[in-house]
Amino acid sequence: MASSVSSAALVFTVKRCDPEFVRPAKPTPREVKQLSDIDDQEGLRFQLPVIMFYPSNPLMKGKDPVKVIREALGKALVYYYPFAGRLIEGENRKLMVDCTGEGVLFIEADADTTLENLGDAIQPMCPCFEELLYDVPGSGGILGSPLLFIQVTRLRCGGFIFALRFNHTMCDSPGLIQFLNTVVEMAKGLSIPSLLPIWQRELLNARNPPQITCVHHEFEEETNTKGTLITMDENNLVHRSFFFGPKEIRALRNQLPSSLGACSTFEVLAACMWKCRTIAFAVDPDEVVRISCIINMRGKPVFKLPSGYYGNAFMYPASITKAGMLCKNPLEYAVRLLKKAKAEISQEYMKSVADLMVIKGRPSFTKLGNYIVSDAQHAGFRDVDFGWGKPFFGGIARAISIKSFFMRFRNKKGEEGIVIPICLPPPVMERFEHEIKSMTKEAKPTRVITSML
């Protein structure tokens, strides 16, 4: 059986100071800046949580991480001043940043626990996450709310936990890391970022006139012809993180034929998660299901994004199939569909998405029968070093509805692997865990952490 840790096993007290606003350390421009049409999607109008666990560092004795980070944050906001503003909405629901300089929300806290006591909870779905990033009343909105919220919690062992929540319409994970790296540089004494931020959101705007020129399965009208696609109740979900080490990954790769060609570990694991998830939902064989794969545009010459661009620069093209075909076919079938989705990416596809947003009123992605996967292994969360060294774990704090994030992780045995958080209704989660164990049966069972959020 896969081992689990419940929230009852973790009991500690967090003492928080009153929330405060950290403003840019110097005067900044008072202006209104438009987001791009890739930023401005209904599916990005939410706040994404991140968490990083830092061990004690004797070389930093006498230095307070709260003070160091708070001061560096104010200096970084001079260059990233839009984060200190608030979102407003214009014609056709167009989002804009009113650069008011009001600041980002910040909480100083202390917890009477240690990293050792947290144990297996140091990964996504930390059972006590709400204590480590307190939900300040009125801070969770999209319009008129802080665009960044940070809580730094000192631990009894001398380590600390850095948790934040960011408005996803403002940036993606690489954009956030770019900002955090500037905070790091300010904390270490630099006065100018080594990489200056670039706004230029017009680079990812719709054409004039807009024209949808590609097929976008990720934004198709939802169908539930057999009535077996379940709308997930956010108040009744089980949250778990699955760790895939070398043995589990090898067991999955052994199921793939050599004729498939090279496959990334992300592709193999995403295919496995999608197939097991679909089986667990007991979807009618004739129902259409889909997988949407988040693809980063940065570093690809065709998109011509300048270094320093920190807006959302990704798409999530989808592949579709009937549930019966996905469930009865070998893993290879799901991998080929995932590769097909990734191959859709082009400059024309990006422009077509931006045009679709304008023409169709900025719709959300398809939710019913969809599973969105994001490869965050190389986003840079594990490299954010404020002076105390790299975090023991750093990454997205939890799965979000139908989205899972794939992140690098070293477990307590020292094994390097990938941790994947997912949330499902309780009975579906039981079947999902069974399917995962079955698919990796040549290896040791995947390790699981459970919490009811």
CSV table of C-alpha atoms in Angstrom, one decimal:
chain,number,residue,atom,x,y,z
A,1,MET,CA,0.0,0.0,0.0
A,2,ALA,CA,1.1,3.5,-0.7
A,3,SER,CA,1.9,5.4,2.5
A,4,SER,CA,0.0,8.5,3.4
A,5,VAL,CA,0.3,11.4,5.9
A,6,SER,CA,-2.9,13.1,7.2
A,7,SER,CA,-3.2,16.7,8.3
A,8,ALA,CA,-3.9,15.3,11.8
A,9,ALA,CA,-0.3,14.2,12.0
A,10,LEU,CA,0.9,17.8,11.7
A,11,VAL,CA,0.0,20.1,14.6
A,12,PHE,CA,1.8,23.4,15.0
A,13,THR,CA,1.0,27.0,15.7
A,14,VAL,CA,1.7,29.9,13.4
A,15,LYS,CA,1.8,33.4,14.9
A,16,ARG,CA,1.3,36.1,12.2
A,17,CYS,CA,1.8,39.8,12.3
A,18,ASP,CA,-0.8,42.0,10.7
A,19,PRO,CA,-0.7,42.1,6.9
A,20,GLU,CA,1.2,45.0,5.4
A,21,PHE,CA,1.8,46.4,2.0
A,22,VAL,CA,5.3,46.5,0.6
A,23,ARG,CA,5.6,49.4,-1.9
A,24,PRO,CA,8.3,50.2,-4.4
A,25,ALA,CA,11.4,51.6,-2.7
A,26,LYS,CA,11.4,54.6,-5.1
A,27,PRO,CA,8.8,56.5,-7.0
A,28,THR,CA,7.5,54.7,-10.1
A,29,PRO,CA,5.4,55.7,-13.1
A,30,ARG,CA,1.7,56.3,-12.6
A,31,GLU,CA,0.2,54.8,-15.7
A,32,VAL,CA,-2.2,52.2,-17.1
A,33,LYS,CA,-0.7,49.2,-19.0
A,34,GLN,CA,-2.7,46.7,-21.0
A,35,LEU,CA,-2.3,43.0,-20.6
A,36,SER,CA,-1.8,40.9,-23.7
A,37,ASP,CA,-4.7,38.8,-25.2
A,38,ILE,CA,-2.8,35.7,-24.1
A,39,ASP,CA,-2.7,37.0,-20.5
A,40,ASP,CA,-6.3,38.0,-20.7
A,41,GLN,CA,-8.1,34.7,-20.7
A,42,GLU,CA,-10.9,33.7,-18.4
A,43,GLY,CA,-8.9,30.5,-17.6
A,44,LEU,CA,-6.1,32.6,-16.1
A,45,ARG,CA,-8.3,34.7,-13.9
A,46,PHE,CA,-7.2,33.0,-10.6
A,47,GLN,CA,-4.4,33.2,-8.1
A,48,LEU,CA,-1.8,30.5,-8.2
A,49,PRO,CA,0.0,29.5,-4.9
A,50,VAL,CA,3.7,28.7,-4.6
A,51,ILE,CA,5.7,27.4,-1.7
A,52,MET,CA,9.4,27.0,-0.9
A,53,PHE,CA,11.0,25.3,2.2
A,54,TYR,CA,14.4,26.6,3.2
A,55,PRO,CA,16.7,24.9,5.8
A,56,SER,CA,18.8,26.8,8.3
A,57,ASN,CA,22.2,28.1,7.2
A,58,PRO,CA,24.8,28.8,9.9
A,59,LEU,CA,26.5,31.3,7.6
A,60,MET,CA,23.4,33.5,7.8
A,61,LYS,CA,23.2,33.5,11.6
A,62,GLY,CA,21.9,36.8,12.9
A,63,LYS,CA,20.2,37.7,9.6
A,64,ASP,CA,16.4,37.7,9.5
A,65,PRO,CA,14.9,36.3,6.3
A,66,VAL,CA,11.7,38.3,6.8
A,67,LYS,CA,13.7,41.6,6.9
A,68,VAL,CA,16.0,40.6,4.0
A,69,ILE,CA,13.2,39.6,1.7
A,70,ARG,CA,10.9,42.5,2.6
A,71,GLU,CA,13.6,45.1,1.8
A,72,ALA,CA,14.7,43.3,-1.4
A,73,LEU,CA,11.0,43.1,-2.4
A,74,GLY,CA,10.6,46.8,-2.2
A,75,LYS,CA,13.7,47.3,-4.3
A,76,ALA,CA,12.6,44.8,-7.0
A,77,LEU,CA,9.2,46.5,-7.3
A,78,VAL,CA,11.0,49.6,-8.6
A,79,TYR,CA,11.7,47.6,-11.8
A,80,TYR,CA,8.5,45.5,-11.7
A,81,TYR,CA,6.2,48.3,-10.6
A,82,PRO,CA,3.1,46.9,-12.4
A,83,PHE,CA,3.0,44.2,-9.6
A,84,ALA,CA,2.4,47.0,-7.1
A,85,GLY,CA,-0.7,48.1,-9.0
A,86,ARG,CA,-4.2,46.8,-9.3
A,87,LEU,CA,-6.1,45.3,-12.3
A,88,ILE,CA,-9.0,47.1,-13.9
A,89,GLU,CA,-11.3,46.0,-16.7
A,90,GLY,CA,-12.0,48.0,-19.9
A,91,GLU,CA,-14.1,47.5,-23.0
A,92,ASN,CA,-14.7,43.8,-24.1
A,93,ARG,CA,-13.5,42.7,-20.6
A,94,LYS,CA,-9.9,43.9,-21.5
A,95,LEU,CA,-7.7,43.7,-18.4
A,96,MET,CA,-5.3,46.5,-17.7
A,97,VAL,CA,-2.9,47.3,-14.8
A,98,ASP,CA,-3.5,50.5,-13.0
A,99,CYS,CA,0.0,51.2,-11.8
A,100,THR,CA,-1.0,52.8,-8.5
A,101,GLY,CA,2.1,51.8,-6.5
A,102,GLU,CA,-0.2,50.5,-3.7
A,103,GLY,CA,2.1,47.6,-3.1
A,104,VAL,CA,2.0,43.8,-2.7
A,105,LEU,CA,0.6,42.1,0.4
A,106,PHE,CA,3.1,40.8,2.9
A,107,ILE,CA,2.9,38.9,6.2
A,108,GLU,CA,5.6,38.1,8.7
A,109,ALA,CA,5.1,35.0,10.7
A,110,ASP,CA,6.7,32.5,13.1
A,111,ALA,CA,5.8,28.7,13.5
A,112,ASP,CA,6.7,26.5,16.4
A,113,THR,CA,7.9,23.7,14.3
A,114,THR,CA,10.9,22.6,12.3
A,115,LEU,CA,11.6,21.2,8.8
A,116,GLU,CA,12.3,17.9,10.4
A,117,ASN,CA,8.9,17.8,12.1
A,118,LEU,CA,7.2,18.7,8.8
A,119,GLY,CA,8.7,15.5,7.3
A,120,ASP,CA,6.9,14.1,4.3
A,121,ALA,CA,4.6,17.2,4.2
A,122,ILE,CA,7.4,19.1,2.5
A,123,GLN,CA,6.0,18.9,-1.0
A,124,PRO,CA,2.9,20.0,-2.8
A,125,MET,CA,-0.4,19.6,-0.9
A,126,CYS,CA,1.2,20.5,2.5
A,127,PRO,CA,-1.7,19.7,4.9
A,128,CYS,CA,-1.2,23.0,6.8
A,129,PHE,CA,-0.7,25.2,3.8
A,130,GLU,CA,-3.5,27.6,4.9
A,131,GLU,CA,-1.3,28.5,8.0
A,132,LEU,CA,1.7,29.1,5.8
A,133,LEU,CA,-0.1,31.4,3.4
A,134,TYR,CA,-3.0,33.0,5.3
A,135,ASP,CA,-6.0,33.9,3.1
A,136,VAL,CA,-6.4,37.6,4.1
A,137,PRO,CA,-10.1,38.5,3.7
A,138,GLY,CA,-10.6,40.5,0.5
A,139,SER,CA,-7.2,39.6,-1.0
A,140,GLY,CA,-8.4,36.8,-3.3
A,141,GLY,CA,-10.1,38.8,-6.1
A,142,ILE,CA,-8.9,39.5,-9.6
A,143,LEU,CA,-10.0,43.1,-10.0
A,144,GLY,CA,-8.8,45.7,-7.5
A,145,SER,CA,-6.9,43.2,-5.3
A,146,PRO,CA,-3.2,42.9,-4.6
A,147,LEU,CA,-1.4,41.1,-7.5
A,148,LEU,CA,1.1,39.4,-5.3
A,149,PHE,CA,0.8,38.1,-1.7
A,150,ILE,CA,3.8,36.8,0.2
A,151,GLN,CA,4.1,35.2,3.6
A,152,VAL,CA,7.5,34.5,5.1
A,153,THR,CA,7.3,32.1,8.1
A,154,ARG,CA,10.4,31.6,10.4
A,155,LEU,CA,10.8,28.1,11.8
A,156,ARG,CA,12.2,27.0,15.2
A,157,CYS,CA,15.1,25.3,13.5
A,158,GLY,CA,16.4,28.5,11.9
A,159,GLY,CA,14.9,27.7,8.5
A,160,PHE,CA,11.9,29.4,6.9
A,161,ILE,CA,9.1,28.9,4.5
A,162,PHE,CA,8.4,31.3,1.7
A,163,ALA,CA,4.9,31.1,0.3
A,164,LEU,CA,3.2,33.4,-2.2
A,165,ARG,CA,0.1,33.7,-4.4
A,166,PHE,CA,0.2,35.5,-7.7
A,167,ASN,CA,-2.5,36.7,-10.1
A,168,HIS,CA,-2.0,34.4,-13.1
A,169,THR,CA,-3.1,37.0,-15.6
A,170,MET,CA,0.0,39.1,-14.8
A,171,CYS,CA,2.6,36.4,-15.5
A,172,ASP,CA,3.3,32.7,-15.7
A,173,SER,CA,5.8,30.6,-13.7
A,174,PRO,CA,8.9,31.6,-15.7
A,175,GLY,CA,7.8,35.2,-15.5
A,176,LEU,CA,7.4,34.9,-11.7
A,177,ILE,CA,10.8,33.3,-11.4
A,178,GLN,CA,12.3,36.2,-13.3
A,179,PHE,CA,10.8,38.5,-10.8
A,180,LEU,CA,11.9,36.4,-7.8
A,181,ASN,CA,15.5,36.3,-9.2
A,182,THR,CA,15.5,40.0,-9.1
A,183,VAL,CA,14.4,39.9,-5.5
A,184,VAL,CA,17.3,37.5,-4.9
A,185,GLU,CA,19.7,39.9,-6.6
A,186,MET,CA,18.5,42.8,-4.5
A,187,ALA,CA,18.8,40.7,-1.3
A,188,LYS,CA,22.5,40.0,-2.3
A,189,GLY,CA,23.3,43.7,-2.8
A,190,LEU,CA,22.7,44.4,-6.5
A,191,SER,CA,21.1,47.7,-7.3
A,192,ILE,CA,20.1,46.9,-10.9
A,193,PRO,CA,18.7,43.5,-12.1
A,194,SER,CA,21.0,41.4,-14.3
A,195,LEU,CA,18.0,40.9,-16.6
A,196,LEU,CA,15.8,44.0,-17.0
A,197,PRO,CA,12.1,43.3,-17.2
A,198,ILE,CA,10.3,43.8,-20.6
A,199,TRP,CA,6.6,44.6,-20.7
A,200,GLN,CA,5.7,44.7,-24.4
A,201,ARG,CA,2.5,42.8,-24.0
A,202,GLU,CA,1.3,44.0,-27.4
A,203,LEU,CA,3.6,41.3,-28.9
A,204,LEU,CA,1.0,38.7,-27.9
A,205,ASN,CA,-2.1,40.6,-28.9
A,206,ALA,CA,-4.8,39.7,-31.4
A,207,ARG,CA,-4.5,40.8,-35.0
A,208,ASN,CA,-6.6,43.5,-36.6
A,209,PRO,CA,-9.0,42.2,-37.8
A,210,PRO,CA,-8.9,39.1,-35.6
A,211,GLN,CA,-9.4,35.7,-37.4
A,212,ILE,CA,-9.5,32.2,-35.9
A,213,THR,CA,-7.4,30.1,-38.3
A,214,CYS,CA,-6.7,27.0,-36.2
A,215,VAL,CA,-8.7,24.3,-34.5
A,216,HIS,CA,-8.7,24.8,-30.7
A,217,HIS,CA,-10.0,21.7,-28.9
A,218,GLU,CA,-9.0,23.4,-25.6
A,219,PHE,CA,-11.7,26.0,-26.0
A,220,GLU,CA,-14.5,23.9,-27.6
A,221,GLU,CA,-18.0,24.0,-26.2
A,222,GLU,CA,-18.4,21.4,-23.5
A,223,THR,CA,-20.4,18.3,-24.3
A,224,ASN,CA,-21.6,15.5,-21.9
A,225,THR,CA,-23.6,13.4,-24.3
A,226,LYS,CA,-23.5,10.3,-22.0
A,227,GLY,CA,-23.8,12.2,-18.8
A,228,THR,CA,-20.7,10.5,-17.3
A,229,LEU,CA,-18.4,13.6,-17.3
A,230,ILE,CA,-18.3,14.9,-13.7
A,231,THR,CA,-18.2,18.6,-12.8
A,232,MET,CA,-15.8,18.7,-9.9
A,233,ASP,CA,-17.1,20.2,-6.6
A,234,GLU,CA,-14.2,22.2,-5.3
A,235,ASN,CA,-15.5,21.7,-1.7
A,236,ASN,CA,-15.4,17.9,-1.9
A,237,LEU,CA,-12.0,17.0,-3.4
A,238,VAL,CA,-9.1,14.9,-2.1
A,239,HIS,CA,-5.7,16.3,-2.7
A,240,ARG,CA,-2.7,14.0,-3.1
A,241,SER,CA,0.8,14.2,-4.4
A,242,PHE,CA,2.3,11.2,-6.3
A,243,PHE,CA,6.1,10.7,-6.4
A,244,PHE,CA,7.5,8.9,-9.4
A,245,GLY,CA,11.1,7.8,-8.8
A,246,PRO,CA,13.5,6.1,-11.2
A,247,LYS,CA,11.8,2.6,-10.8
A,248,GLU,CA,8.3,3.9,-11.5
A,249,ILE,CA,9.5,5.8,-14.5
A,250,ARG,CA,11.4,2.8,-15.8
A,251,ALA,CA,8.3,0.6,-15.4
A,252,LEU,CA,6.3,3.0,-17.5
A,253,ARG,CA,9.0,3.3,-20.2
A,254,ASN,CA,9.2,-0.5,-20.4
A,255,GLN,CA,5.6,-0.4,-21.7
A,256,LEU,CA,6.5,1.7,-24.7
A,257,PRO,CA,7.6,0.3,-28.1
A,258,SER,CA,10.9,1.4,-29.6
A,259,SER,CA,9.0,2.5,-32.7
A,260,LEU,CA,7.5,5.4,-30.7
A,261,GLY,CA,10.8,7.1,-30.8
A,262,ALA,CA,12.2,9.5,-28.1
A,263,CYS,CA,9.8,10.4,-25.4
A,264,SER,CA,10.4,12.9,-22.5
A,265,THR,CA,9.7,11.8,-19.0
A,266,PHE,CA,7.0,14.4,-18.8
A,267,GLU,CA,5.3,12.9,-21.8
A,268,VAL,CA,5.4,9.4,-20.3
A,269,LEU,CA,4.1,10.5,-16.9
A,270,ALA,CA,1.4,12.9,-18.4
A,271,ALA,CA,0.1,10.0,-20.5
A,272,CYS,CA,0.0,7.7,-17.5
A,273,MET,CA,-1.8,10.3,-15.3
A,274,TRP,CA,-4.4,11.0,-18.0
A,275,LYS,CA,-5.1,7.4,-18.7
A,276,CYS,CA,-5.4,6.4,-15.1
A,277,ARG,CA,-7.5,9.5,-14.3
A,278,THR,CA,-9.9,8.7,-17.2
A,279,ILE,CA,-10.3,5.1,-16.0
A,280,ALA,CA,-10.9,6.3,-12.5
A,281,PHE,CA,-13.8,8.6,-13.6
A,282,ALA,CA,-15.5,5.6,-15.2
A,283,VAL,CA,-16.3,7.7,-18.3
A,284,ASP,CA,-18.6,6.2,-20.9
A,285,PRO,CA,-16.4,4.7,-23.7
A,286,ASP,CA,-18.1,6.9,-26.3
A,287,GLU,CA,-17.6,10.2,-24.4
A,288,VAL,CA,-14.9,12.6,-25.7
A,289,VAL,CA,-12.1,13.3,-23.3
A,290,ARG,CA,-9.0,15.6,-23.9
A,291,ILE,CA,-5.6,16.4,-22.6
A,292,SER,CA,-4.2,20.0,-22.8
A,293,CYS,CA,-0.5,20.4,-22.5
A,294,ILE,CA,1.0,23.7,-21.5
A,295,ILE,CA,3.7,24.7,-23.9
A,296,ASN,CA,6.1,27.6,-23.2
A,297,MET,CA,6.9,30.0,-26.0
A,298,ARG,CA,10.1,31.4,-24.5
A,299,GLY,CA,13.3,30.5,-26.2
A,300,LYS,CA,11.6,29.5,-29.5
A,301,PRO,CA,12.8,31.8,-32.3
A,302,VAL,CA,9.5,31.7,-34.1
A,303,PHE,CA,7.8,33.7,-31.3
A,304,LYS,CA,10.4,36.4,-31.2
A,305,LEU,CA,9.9,37.2,-27.5
A,306,PRO,CA,12.6,39.4,-26.0
A,307,SER,CA,14.7,38.2,-23.1
A,308,GLY,CA,13.1,39.8,-20.0
A,309,TYR,CA,9.5,39.4,-21.1
A,310,TYR,CA,7.6,38.3,-18.0
A,311,GLY,CA,4.0,38.0,-19.2
A,312,ASN,CA,2.2,34.8,-19.9
A,313,ALA,CA,3.9,33.2,-22.8
A,314,PHE,CA,2.3,29.8,-23.1
A,315,MET,CA,-0.5,27.9,-24.8
A,316,TYR,CA,-2.3,24.7,-24.0
A,317,PRO,CA,-3.3,22.9,-27.2
A,318,ALA,CA,-5.5,19.8,-26.7
A,319,SER,CA,-5.8,16.4,-28.2
A,320,ILE,CA,-9.1,14.6,-28.1
A,321,THR,CA,-10.2,11.0,-28.2
A,322,LYS,CA,-13.0,8.8,-27.0
A,323,ALA,CA,-12.6,7.5,-23.5
A,324,GLY,CA,-12.9,3.9,-24.5
A,325,MET,CA,-10.0,4.2,-27.0
A,326,LEU,CA,-7.8,5.9,-24.3
A,327,CYS,CA,-8.6,3.3,-21.6
A,328,LYS,CA,-8.3,0.1,-23.7
A,329,ASN,CA,-5.2,1.0,-25.7
A,330,PRO,CA,-1.6,0.6,-24.4
A,331,LEU,CA,0.1,3.6,-22.9
A,332,GLU,CA,1.7,4.3,-26.3
A,333,TYR,CA,-1.7,5.6,-27.5
A,334,ALA,CA,-1.9,8.3,-24.9
A,335,VAL,CA,1.7,9.3,-25.5
A,336,ARG,CA,1.1,9.8,-29.2
A,337,LEU,CA,-1.9,12.0,-28.5
A,338,LEU,CA,0.1,14.1,-26.1
A,339,LYS,CA,2.9,14.5,-28.7
A,340,LYS,CA,0.2,15.5,-31.3
A,341,ALA,CA,-1.0,18.3,-29.0
A,342,LYS,CA,2.5,19.6,-28.4
A,343,ALA,CA,3.2,19.6,-32.2
A,344,GLU,CA,0.3,22.1,-32.8
A,345,ILE,CA,2.4,25.0,-31.5
A,346,SER,CA,3.3,27.7,-34.0
A,347,GLN,CA,3.2,31.4,-34.5
A,348,GLU,CA,-0.1,31.1,-36.3
A,349,TYR,CA,-1.6,29.0,-33.6
A,350,MET,CA,-0.6,31.6,-31.0
A,351,LYS,CA,-2.2,34.4,-33.0
A,352,SER,CA,-5.3,32.3,-33.6
A,353,VAL,CA,-5.6,31.9,-29.8
A,354,ALA,CA,-5.3,35.6,-29.2
A,355,ASP,CA,-7.9,36.3,-32.0
A,356,LEU,CA,-10.2,33.7,-30.4
A,357,MET,CA,-10.1,35.6,-27.1
A,358,VAL,CA,-11.2,38.8,-28.7
A,359,ILE,CA,-13.8,37.3,-31.0
A,360,LYS,CA,-15.4,35.0,-28.4
A,361,GLY,CA,-15.3,37.3,-25.3
A,362,ARG,CA,-12.2,35.7,-23.6
A,363,PRO,CA,-13.6,32.3,-22.8
A,364,SER,CA,-12.3,29.8,-20.4
A,365,PHE,CA,-10.7,26.5,-21.4
A,366,THR,CA,-13.0,23.4,-21.7
A,367,LYS,CA,-13.4,21.9,-18.2
A,368,LEU,CA,-15.6,18.8,-18.7
A,369,GLY,CA,-13.5,15.8,-19.7
A,370,ASN,CA,-10.3,17.8,-19.8
A,371,TYR,CA,-7.0,17.3,-18.0
A,372,ILE,CA,-4.4,20.1,-18.1
A,373,VAL,CA,-0.8,19.2,-17.5
A,374,SER,CA,2.1,21.6,-17.0
A,375,ASP,CA,5.8,20.7,-16.9
A,376,ALA,CA,7.3,22.9,-14.2
A,377,GLN,CA,10.4,20.8,-13.7
A,378,HIS,CA,12.7,23.5,-15.2
A,379,ALA,CA,10.8,26.6,-14.2
A,380,GLY,CA,13.5,27.5,-11.7
A,381,PHE,CA,11.7,27.2,-8.3
A,382,ARG,CA,14.4,25.0,-6.9
A,383,ASP,CA,17.1,27.6,-7.7
A,384,VAL,CA,15.6,30.7,-5.8
A,385,ASP,CA,18.3,31.4,-3.2
A,386,PHE,CA,17.8,34.5,-1.0
A,387,GLY,CA,21.1,33.8,0.7
A,388,TRP,CA,20.2,30.8,2.8
A,389,GLY,CA,20.8,28.4,-0.1
A,390,LYS,CA,18.4,26.6,-2.4
A,391,PRO,CA,15.1,25.4,-1.0
A,392,PHE,CA,14.6,21.8,0.0
A,393,PHE,CA,11.5,21.9,-2.1
A,394,GLY,CA,10.2,24.8,-4.3
A,395,GLY,CA,7.2,24.7,-6.6
A,396,ILE,CA,3.5,25.1,-7.2
A,397,ALA,CA,1.8,24.5,-3.9
A,398,ARG,CA,-1.1,22.4,-5.1
A,399,ALA,CA,-3.1,21.1,-8.0
A,400,ILE,CA,-5.8,23.5,-9.2
A,401,SER,CA,-9.1,21.8,-10.2
A,402,ILE,CA,-8.3,20.0,-13.5
A,403,LYS,CA,-4.6,21.1,-13.6
A,404,SER,CA,-1.6,19.2,-12.4
A,405,PHE,CA,2.0,20.5,-12.3
A,406,PHE,CA,5.0,18.2,-12.7
A,407,MET,CA,7.9,19.2,-10.4
A,408,ARG,CA,11.4,17.9,-9.5
A,409,PHE,CA,11.7,16.5,-6.0
A,410,ARG,CA,14.1,14.6,-3.8
A,411,ASN,CA,12.4,12.4,-1.3
A,412,LYS,CA,13.6,11.6,2.2
A,413,LYS,CA,15.4,8.5,0.9
A,414,GLY,CA,17.5,10.7,-1.4
A,415,GLU,CA,15.8,9.6,-4.6
A,416,GLU,CA,15.4,12.1,-7.3
A,417,GLY,CA,12.1,12.0,-9.1
A,418,ILE,CA,9.0,13.9,-10.1
A,419,VAL,CA,6.1,14.8,-7.8
A,420,ILE,CA,2.7,15.4,-9.3
A,421,PRO,CA,-0.2,16.9,-7.3
A,422,ILE,CA,-3.8,16.0,-8.3
A,423,CYS,CA,-7.2,16.6,-6.9
A,424,LEU,CA,-10.2,14.3,-7.4
A,425,PRO,CA,-13.5,13.4,-5.8
A,426,PRO,CA,-12.9,10.8,-3.0
A,427,PRO,CA,-14.2,7.7,-4.7
A,428,VAL,CA,-12.4,8.7,-8.0
A,429,MET,CA,-9.2,9.2,-6.1
A,430,GLU,CA,-9.3,5.7,-4.7
A,431,ARG,CA,-9.7,4.2,-8.1
A,432,PHE,CA,-7.0,6.5,-9.5
A,433,GLU,CA,-4.5,5.4,-6.9
A,434,HIS,CA,-5.3,1.7,-7.7
A,435,GLU,CA,-4.7,2.4,-11.5
A,436,ILE,CA,-1.4,4.1,-10.8
A,437,LYS,CA,-0.2,1.2,-8.7
A,438,SER,CA,-1.3,-1.2,-11.3
A,439,MET,CA,0.4,0.6,-14.1
A,440,THR,CA,3.7,0.8,-12.2
A,441,LYS,CA,3.4,-2.7,-10.7
A,442,GLU,CA,6.9,-3.7,-11.7
A,443,ALA,CA,8.2,-1.0,-9.4
A,444,LYS,CA,7.5,-0.1,-5.8
A,445,PRO,CA,4.2,1.7,-5.3
A,446,THR,CA,4.2,5.5,-5.8
A,447,ARG,CA,4.4,7.4,-2.5
A,448,VAL,CA,1.3,9.4,-1.6
A,449,ILE,CA,0.5,12.3,0.7
A,450,THR,CA,-3.1,13.0,1.5
A,451,SER,CA,-5.0,15.9,2.8
A,452,MET,CA,-8.6,17.1,2.7
A,453,LEU,CA,-8.7,20.8,1.7
